[in-house]
mmCIF file of C-alpha atoms in Angstrom:
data_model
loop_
_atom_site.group_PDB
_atom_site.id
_atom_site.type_symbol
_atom_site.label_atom_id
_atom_site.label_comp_id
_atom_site.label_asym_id
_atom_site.label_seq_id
_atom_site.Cartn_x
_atom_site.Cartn_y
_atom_site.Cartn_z
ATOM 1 C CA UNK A 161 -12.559 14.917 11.120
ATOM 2 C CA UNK A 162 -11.548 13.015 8.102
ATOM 3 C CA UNK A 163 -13.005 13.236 4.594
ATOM 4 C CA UNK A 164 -11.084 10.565 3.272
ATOM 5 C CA UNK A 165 -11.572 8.079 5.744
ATOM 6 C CA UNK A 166 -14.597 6.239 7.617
ATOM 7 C CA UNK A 167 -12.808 5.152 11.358
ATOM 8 C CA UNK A 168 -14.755 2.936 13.724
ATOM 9 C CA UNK A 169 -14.096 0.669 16.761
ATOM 10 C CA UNK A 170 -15.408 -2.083 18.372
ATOM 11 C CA UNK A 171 -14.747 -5.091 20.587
ATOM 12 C CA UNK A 172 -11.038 -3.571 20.779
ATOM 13 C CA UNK A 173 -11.357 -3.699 16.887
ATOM 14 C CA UNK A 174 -10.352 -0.377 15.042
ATOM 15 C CA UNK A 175 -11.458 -0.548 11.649
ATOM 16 C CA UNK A 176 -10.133 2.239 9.224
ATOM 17 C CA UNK A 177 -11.641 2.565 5.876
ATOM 18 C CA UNK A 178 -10.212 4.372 2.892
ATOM 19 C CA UNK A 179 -13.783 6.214 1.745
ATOM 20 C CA UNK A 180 -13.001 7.548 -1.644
ATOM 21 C CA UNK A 181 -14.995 4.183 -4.152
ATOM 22 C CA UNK A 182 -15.529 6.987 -6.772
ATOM 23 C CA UNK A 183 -11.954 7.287 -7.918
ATOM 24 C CA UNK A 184 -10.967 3.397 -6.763
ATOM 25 C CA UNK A 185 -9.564 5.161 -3.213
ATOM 26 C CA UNK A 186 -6.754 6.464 -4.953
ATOM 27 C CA UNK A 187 -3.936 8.377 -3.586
ATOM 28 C CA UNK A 188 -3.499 12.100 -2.824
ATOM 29 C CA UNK A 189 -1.570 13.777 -1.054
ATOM 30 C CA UNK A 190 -4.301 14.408 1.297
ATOM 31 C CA UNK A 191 -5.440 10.400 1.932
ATOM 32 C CA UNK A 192 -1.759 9.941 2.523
ATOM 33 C CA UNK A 193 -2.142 12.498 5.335
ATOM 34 C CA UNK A 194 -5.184 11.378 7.105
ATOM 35 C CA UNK A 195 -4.047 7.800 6.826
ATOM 36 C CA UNK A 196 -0.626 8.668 8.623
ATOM 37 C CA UNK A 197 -2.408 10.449 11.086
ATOM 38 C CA UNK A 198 -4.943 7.728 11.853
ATOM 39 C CA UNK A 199 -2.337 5.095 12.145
ATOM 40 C CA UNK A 200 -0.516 6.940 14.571
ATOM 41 C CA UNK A 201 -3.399 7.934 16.663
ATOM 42 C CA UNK A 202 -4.795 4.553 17.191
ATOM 43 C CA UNK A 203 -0.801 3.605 18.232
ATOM 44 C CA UNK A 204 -1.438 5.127 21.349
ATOM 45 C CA UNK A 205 -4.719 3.431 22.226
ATOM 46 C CA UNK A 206 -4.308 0.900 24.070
ATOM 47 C CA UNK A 207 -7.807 -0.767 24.230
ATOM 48 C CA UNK A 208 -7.181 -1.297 20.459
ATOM 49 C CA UNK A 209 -5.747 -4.609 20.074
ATOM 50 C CA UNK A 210 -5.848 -4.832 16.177
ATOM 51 C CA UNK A 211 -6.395 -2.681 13.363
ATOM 52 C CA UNK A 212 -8.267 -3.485 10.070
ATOM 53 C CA UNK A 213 -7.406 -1.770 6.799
ATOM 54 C CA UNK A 214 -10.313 -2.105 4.911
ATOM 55 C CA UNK A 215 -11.567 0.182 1.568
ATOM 56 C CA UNK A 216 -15.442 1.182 0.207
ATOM 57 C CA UNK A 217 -16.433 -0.042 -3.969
ATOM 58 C CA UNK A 218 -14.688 -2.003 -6.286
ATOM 59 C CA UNK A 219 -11.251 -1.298 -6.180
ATOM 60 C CA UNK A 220 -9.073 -1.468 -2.686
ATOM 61 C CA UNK A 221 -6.301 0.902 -3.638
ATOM 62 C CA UNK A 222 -5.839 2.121 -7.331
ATOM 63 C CA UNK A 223 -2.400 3.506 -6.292
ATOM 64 C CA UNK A 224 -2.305 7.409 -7.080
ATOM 65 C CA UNK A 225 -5.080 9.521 -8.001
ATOM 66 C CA UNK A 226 -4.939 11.507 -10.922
ATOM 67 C CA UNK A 227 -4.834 14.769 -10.238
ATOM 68 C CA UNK A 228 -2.127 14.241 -7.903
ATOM 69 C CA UNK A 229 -0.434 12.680 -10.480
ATOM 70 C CA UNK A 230 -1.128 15.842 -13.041
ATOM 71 C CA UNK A 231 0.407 18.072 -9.998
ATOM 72 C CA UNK A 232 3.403 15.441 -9.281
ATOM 73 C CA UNK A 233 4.253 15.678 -13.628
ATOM 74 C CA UNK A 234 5.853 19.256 -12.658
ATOM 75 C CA UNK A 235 7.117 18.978 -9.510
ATOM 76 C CA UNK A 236 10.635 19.827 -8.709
ATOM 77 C CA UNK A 237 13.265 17.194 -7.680
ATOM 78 C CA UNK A 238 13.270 19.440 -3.854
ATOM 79 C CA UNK A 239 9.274 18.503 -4.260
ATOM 80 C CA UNK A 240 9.316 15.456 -5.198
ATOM 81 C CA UNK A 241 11.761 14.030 -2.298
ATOM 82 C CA UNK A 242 9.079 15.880 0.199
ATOM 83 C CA UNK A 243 6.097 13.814 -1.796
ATOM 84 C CA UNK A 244 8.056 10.865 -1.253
ATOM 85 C CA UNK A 245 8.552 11.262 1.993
ATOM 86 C CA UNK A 246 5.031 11.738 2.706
ATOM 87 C CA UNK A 247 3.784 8.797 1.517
ATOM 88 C CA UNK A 248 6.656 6.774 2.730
ATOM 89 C CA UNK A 249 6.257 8.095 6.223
ATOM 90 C CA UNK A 250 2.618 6.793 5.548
ATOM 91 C CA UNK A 251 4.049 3.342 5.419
ATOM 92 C CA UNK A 252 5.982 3.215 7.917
ATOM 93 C CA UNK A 253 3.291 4.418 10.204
ATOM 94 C CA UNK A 254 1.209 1.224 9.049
ATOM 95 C CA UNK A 255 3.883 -1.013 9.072
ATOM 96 C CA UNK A 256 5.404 0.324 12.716
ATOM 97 C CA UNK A 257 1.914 0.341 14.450
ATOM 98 C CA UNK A 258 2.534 -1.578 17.419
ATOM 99 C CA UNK A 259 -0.694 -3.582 17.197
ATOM 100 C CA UNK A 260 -1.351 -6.443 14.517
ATOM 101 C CA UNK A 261 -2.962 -5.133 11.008
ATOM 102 C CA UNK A 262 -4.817 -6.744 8.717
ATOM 103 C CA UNK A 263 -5.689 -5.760 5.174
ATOM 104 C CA UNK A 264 -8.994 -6.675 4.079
ATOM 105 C CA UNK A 265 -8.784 -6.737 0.687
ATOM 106 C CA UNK A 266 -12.264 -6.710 -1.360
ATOM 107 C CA UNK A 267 -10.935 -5.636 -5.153
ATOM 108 C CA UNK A 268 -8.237 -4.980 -6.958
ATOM 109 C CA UNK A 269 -4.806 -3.146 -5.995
ATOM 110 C CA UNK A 270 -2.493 -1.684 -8.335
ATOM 111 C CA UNK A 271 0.875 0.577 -7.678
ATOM 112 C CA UNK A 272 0.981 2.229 -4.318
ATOM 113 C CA UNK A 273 -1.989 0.411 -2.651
ATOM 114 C CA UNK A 274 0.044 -2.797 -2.976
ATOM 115 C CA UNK A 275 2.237 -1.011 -0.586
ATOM 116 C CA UNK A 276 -0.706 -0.647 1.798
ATOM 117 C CA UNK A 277 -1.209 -4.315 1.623
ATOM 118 C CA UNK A 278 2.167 -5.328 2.229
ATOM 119 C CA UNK A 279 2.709 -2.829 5.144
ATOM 120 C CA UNK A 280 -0.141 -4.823 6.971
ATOM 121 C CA UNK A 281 0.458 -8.041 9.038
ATOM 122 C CA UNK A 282 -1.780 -9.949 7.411
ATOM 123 C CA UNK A 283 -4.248 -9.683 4.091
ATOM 124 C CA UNK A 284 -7.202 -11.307 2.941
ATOM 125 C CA UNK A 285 -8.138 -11.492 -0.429
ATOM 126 C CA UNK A 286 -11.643 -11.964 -2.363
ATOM 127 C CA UNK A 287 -10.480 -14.257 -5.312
ATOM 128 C CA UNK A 288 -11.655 -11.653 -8.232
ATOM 129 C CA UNK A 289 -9.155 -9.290 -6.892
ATOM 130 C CA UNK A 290 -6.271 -8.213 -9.359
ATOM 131 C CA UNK A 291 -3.005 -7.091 -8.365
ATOM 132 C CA UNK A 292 -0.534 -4.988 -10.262
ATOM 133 C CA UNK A 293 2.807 -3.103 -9.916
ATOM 134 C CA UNK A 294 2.137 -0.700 -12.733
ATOM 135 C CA UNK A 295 4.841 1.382 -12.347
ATOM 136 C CA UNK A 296 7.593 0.558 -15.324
ATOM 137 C CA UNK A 297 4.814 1.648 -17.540
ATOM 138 C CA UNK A 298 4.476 5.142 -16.727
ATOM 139 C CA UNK A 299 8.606 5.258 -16.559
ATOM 140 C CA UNK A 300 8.677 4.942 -12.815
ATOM 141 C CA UNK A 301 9.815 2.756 -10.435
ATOM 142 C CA UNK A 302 8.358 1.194 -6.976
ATOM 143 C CA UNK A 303 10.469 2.781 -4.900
ATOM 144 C CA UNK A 304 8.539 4.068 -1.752
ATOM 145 C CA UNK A 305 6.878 0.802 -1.192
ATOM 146 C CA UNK A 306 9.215 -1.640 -2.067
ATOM 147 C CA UNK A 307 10.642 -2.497 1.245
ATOM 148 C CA UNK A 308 7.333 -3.997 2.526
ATOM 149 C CA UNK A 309 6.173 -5.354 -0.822
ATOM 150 C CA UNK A 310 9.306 -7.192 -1.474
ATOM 151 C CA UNK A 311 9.109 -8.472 2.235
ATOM 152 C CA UNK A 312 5.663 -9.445 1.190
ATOM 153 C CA UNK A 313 6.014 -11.467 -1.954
ATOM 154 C CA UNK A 314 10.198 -12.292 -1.677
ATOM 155 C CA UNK A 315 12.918 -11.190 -4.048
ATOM 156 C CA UNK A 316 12.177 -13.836 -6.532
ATOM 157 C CA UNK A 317 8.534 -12.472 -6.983
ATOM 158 C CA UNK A 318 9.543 -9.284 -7.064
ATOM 159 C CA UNK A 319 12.558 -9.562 -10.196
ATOM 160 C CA UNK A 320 9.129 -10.488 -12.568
ATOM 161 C CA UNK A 321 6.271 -8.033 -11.152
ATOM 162 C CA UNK A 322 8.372 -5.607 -10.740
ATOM 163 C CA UNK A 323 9.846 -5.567 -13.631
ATOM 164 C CA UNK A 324 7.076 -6.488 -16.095
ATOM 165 C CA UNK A 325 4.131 -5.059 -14.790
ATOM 166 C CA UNK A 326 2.108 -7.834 -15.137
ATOM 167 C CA UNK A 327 -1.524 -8.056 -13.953
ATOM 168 C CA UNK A 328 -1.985 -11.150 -11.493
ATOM 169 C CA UNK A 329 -4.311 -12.440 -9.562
ATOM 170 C CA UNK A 330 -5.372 -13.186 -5.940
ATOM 171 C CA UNK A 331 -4.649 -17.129 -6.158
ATOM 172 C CA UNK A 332 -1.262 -15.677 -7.198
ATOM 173 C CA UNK A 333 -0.879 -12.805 -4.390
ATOM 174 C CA UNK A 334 -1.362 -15.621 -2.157
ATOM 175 C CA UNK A 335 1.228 -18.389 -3.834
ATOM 176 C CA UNK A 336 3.887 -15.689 -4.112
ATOM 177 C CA UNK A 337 2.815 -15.207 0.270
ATOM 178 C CA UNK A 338 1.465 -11.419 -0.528
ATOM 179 C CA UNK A 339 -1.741 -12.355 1.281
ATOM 180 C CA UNK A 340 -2.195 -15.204 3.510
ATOM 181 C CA UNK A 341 -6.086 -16.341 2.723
ATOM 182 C CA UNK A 342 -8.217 -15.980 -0.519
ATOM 183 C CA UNK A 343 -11.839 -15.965 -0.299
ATOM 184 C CA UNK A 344 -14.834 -15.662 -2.519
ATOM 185 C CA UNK A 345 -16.526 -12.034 -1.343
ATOM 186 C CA UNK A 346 -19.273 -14.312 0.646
ATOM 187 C CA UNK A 347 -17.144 -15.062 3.385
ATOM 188 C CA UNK A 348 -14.586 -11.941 3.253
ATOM 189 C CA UNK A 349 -15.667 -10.615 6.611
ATOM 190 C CA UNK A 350 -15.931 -13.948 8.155
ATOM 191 C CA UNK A 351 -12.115 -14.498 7.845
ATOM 192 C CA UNK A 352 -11.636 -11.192 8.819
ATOM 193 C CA UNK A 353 -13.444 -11.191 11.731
ATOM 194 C CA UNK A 354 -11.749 -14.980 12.637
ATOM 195 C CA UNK A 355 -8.427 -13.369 12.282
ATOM 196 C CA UNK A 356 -9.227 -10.332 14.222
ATOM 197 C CA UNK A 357 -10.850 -12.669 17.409
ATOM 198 C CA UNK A 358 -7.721 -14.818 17.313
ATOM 199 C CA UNK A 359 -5.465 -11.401 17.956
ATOM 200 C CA UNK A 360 -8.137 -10.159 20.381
ATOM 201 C CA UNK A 361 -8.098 -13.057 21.970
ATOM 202 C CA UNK A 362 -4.162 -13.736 23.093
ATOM 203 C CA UNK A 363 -1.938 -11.721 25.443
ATOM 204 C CA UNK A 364 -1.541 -8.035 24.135
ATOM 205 C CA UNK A 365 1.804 -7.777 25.154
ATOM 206 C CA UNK A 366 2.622 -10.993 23.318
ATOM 207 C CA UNK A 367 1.267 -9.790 20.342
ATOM 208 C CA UNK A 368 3.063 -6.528 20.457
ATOM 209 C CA UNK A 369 6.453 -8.460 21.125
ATOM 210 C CA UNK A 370 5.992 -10.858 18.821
ATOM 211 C CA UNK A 371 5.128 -8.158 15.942
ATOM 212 C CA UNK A 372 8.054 -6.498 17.045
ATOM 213 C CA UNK A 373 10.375 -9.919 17.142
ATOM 214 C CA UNK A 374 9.303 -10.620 13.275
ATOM 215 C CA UNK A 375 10.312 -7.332 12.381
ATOM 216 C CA UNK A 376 13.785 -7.174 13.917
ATOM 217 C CA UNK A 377 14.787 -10.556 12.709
ATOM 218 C CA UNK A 378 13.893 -10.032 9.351
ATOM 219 C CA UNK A 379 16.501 -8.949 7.082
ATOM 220 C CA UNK A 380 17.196 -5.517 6.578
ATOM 221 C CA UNK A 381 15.983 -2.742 8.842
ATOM 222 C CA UNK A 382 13.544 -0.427 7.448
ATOM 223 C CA UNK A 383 15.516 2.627 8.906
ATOM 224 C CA UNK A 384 15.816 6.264 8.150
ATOM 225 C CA UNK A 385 18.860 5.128 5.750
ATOM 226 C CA UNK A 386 16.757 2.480 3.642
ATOM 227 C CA UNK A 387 13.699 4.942 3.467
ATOM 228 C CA UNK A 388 15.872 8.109 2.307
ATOM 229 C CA UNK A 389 17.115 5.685 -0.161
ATOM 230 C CA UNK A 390 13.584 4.885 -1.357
ATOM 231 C CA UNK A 391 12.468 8.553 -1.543
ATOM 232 C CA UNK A 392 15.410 9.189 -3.714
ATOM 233 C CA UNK A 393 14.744 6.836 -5.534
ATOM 234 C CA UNK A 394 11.155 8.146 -6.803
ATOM 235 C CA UNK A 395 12.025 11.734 -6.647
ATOM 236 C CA UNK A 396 15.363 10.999 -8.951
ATOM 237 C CA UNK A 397 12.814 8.839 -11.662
ATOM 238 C CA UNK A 398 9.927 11.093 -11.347
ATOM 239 C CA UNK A 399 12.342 14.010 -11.907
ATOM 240 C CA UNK A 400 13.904 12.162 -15.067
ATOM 241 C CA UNK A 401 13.091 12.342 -18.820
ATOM 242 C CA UNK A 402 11.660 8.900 -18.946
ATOM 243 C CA UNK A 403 9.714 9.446 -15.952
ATOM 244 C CA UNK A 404 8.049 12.552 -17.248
ATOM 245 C CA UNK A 405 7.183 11.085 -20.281
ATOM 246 C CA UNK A 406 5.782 7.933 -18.888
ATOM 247 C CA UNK A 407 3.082 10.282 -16.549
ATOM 248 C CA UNK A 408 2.388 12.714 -19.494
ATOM 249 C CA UNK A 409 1.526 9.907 -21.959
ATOM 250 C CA UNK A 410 -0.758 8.025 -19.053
ATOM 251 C CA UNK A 411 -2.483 11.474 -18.439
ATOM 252 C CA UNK A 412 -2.724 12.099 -22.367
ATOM 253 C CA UNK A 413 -4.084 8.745 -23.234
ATOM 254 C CA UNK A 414 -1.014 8.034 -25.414
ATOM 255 C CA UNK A 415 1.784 5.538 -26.115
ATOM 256 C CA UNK A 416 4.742 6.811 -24.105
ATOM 257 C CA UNK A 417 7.735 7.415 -26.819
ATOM 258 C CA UNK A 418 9.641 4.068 -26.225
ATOM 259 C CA UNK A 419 6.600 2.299 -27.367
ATOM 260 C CA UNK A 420 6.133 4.232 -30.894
#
């Protein structure tokens, strides 16, 4: 039974909802477990014919929750690489389910939940959402999650967000293609549910193949070499000075040291 997740079906709709509003459904190590897990149970189900990623409160995803965080500031480099590879075998269990996903998107996404956005097929938006890849400022980088995001939003997107950590919004998440529709919060589950018909509606196999066909024509694999590479990536920045100091000065409520 998950404690971290609300899980419902219906009219070959699974619906899986990230249940934790009182600390904006942040990360743990635990969410990252039971998400996994329900992604790869509802693979096998074959009366499923789409999946909905949808989130409880204000905030959609507010990337990693705290006390994880406080944990992560000591692990090891041989910890961090298995904490990496934890979450990004999280991804790839969203991204890899064979039926269509959508993310339904009803407030703001910073850091690691813009990697549960971009994993999905498709997003919609409410158009007070903000979007944010935070991760520079604490001395980090997006490793784990940047082969779907920069699928998501293109290179060219990616060079500024990435790199300056700017807040945007949801007219921009959809100019820059990281979610398809933007909606005020009226008609959120309207386009949802129109989405979700339209998949329900055509040849499950065809959707499958089709899913399948987009991801093996476009550019670069997401194979075991590319998502090593990633978990490196974050375990090696986590593990360095910068990226200690970054966590410890968000955790402390202080200006990290290259801003004094």
């Amino acid at each position: 039974m998950s404690t971290t997740l609300k899980i419902s079906t219906q009219g070959g709709v699974h619906t899986i909802t990230l249940s934790r509003p009182d600390v904006r459904n942040a990360f743990n190590d635990e969410v990252i477990a039971e998400l996994k897990n329900a992604f790869l149970a509802v693979a096998q189900d074959s009366a499923v014919r789409c999946v909905v990623l949808a989130a409880e409160g204000p905030a959609f995803c507010a990337g990693a929750d705290l006390n994880w965080m406080r944990r992560m500031a000591d692990y090891t480099q041989g910890e961090n690489l298995a904490d990496a590879g934890e979450l990004a075998a999280m991804l790839r269990a969203i991204y890899a389910c064979p039926q269509p996903t959508i993310a339904r998107v009803q407030g703001d996404v910073y850091a690691g939940g813009m990697g549960l956005v971009a994993a999905c097929d498709m997003a919609v938006s409410v158009d007070t959402a903000n979007y944010c890849l935070s991760e520079v400022k604490l001395g980090l980088i997006p490793a784990t999650i940047s082969p779907y995001v920069i699928r998501a939003m293109g290179a060219r997107a990616a060079h500024r967000y990435f790199l300056t950590a700017e807040r945007f919004g949801a007219v921009e998440a959809h100019r820059i293609g990281l979610v398809h529709e933007v909606v005020n919060a009226d008609a959120l589950d309207v386009k949802v549910a129109e989405l979700a018909q339209a998949l329900v509606n055509a040849s499950p196999n065809a959707v499958r193949a089709c899913k399948k066909l987009v991801q093996d024509v476009a550019e670069r694999e997401i194979n075991d070499v590319l998502v090593a590479q990633t978990v490196a990536g974050i375990a090696d920045i986590r593990a360095s000075s910068e990226g200690k100091e970054g966590v410890q000065s968000f955790l402390q409520k202080r200006k990290p040291h290259w801003m004094a």
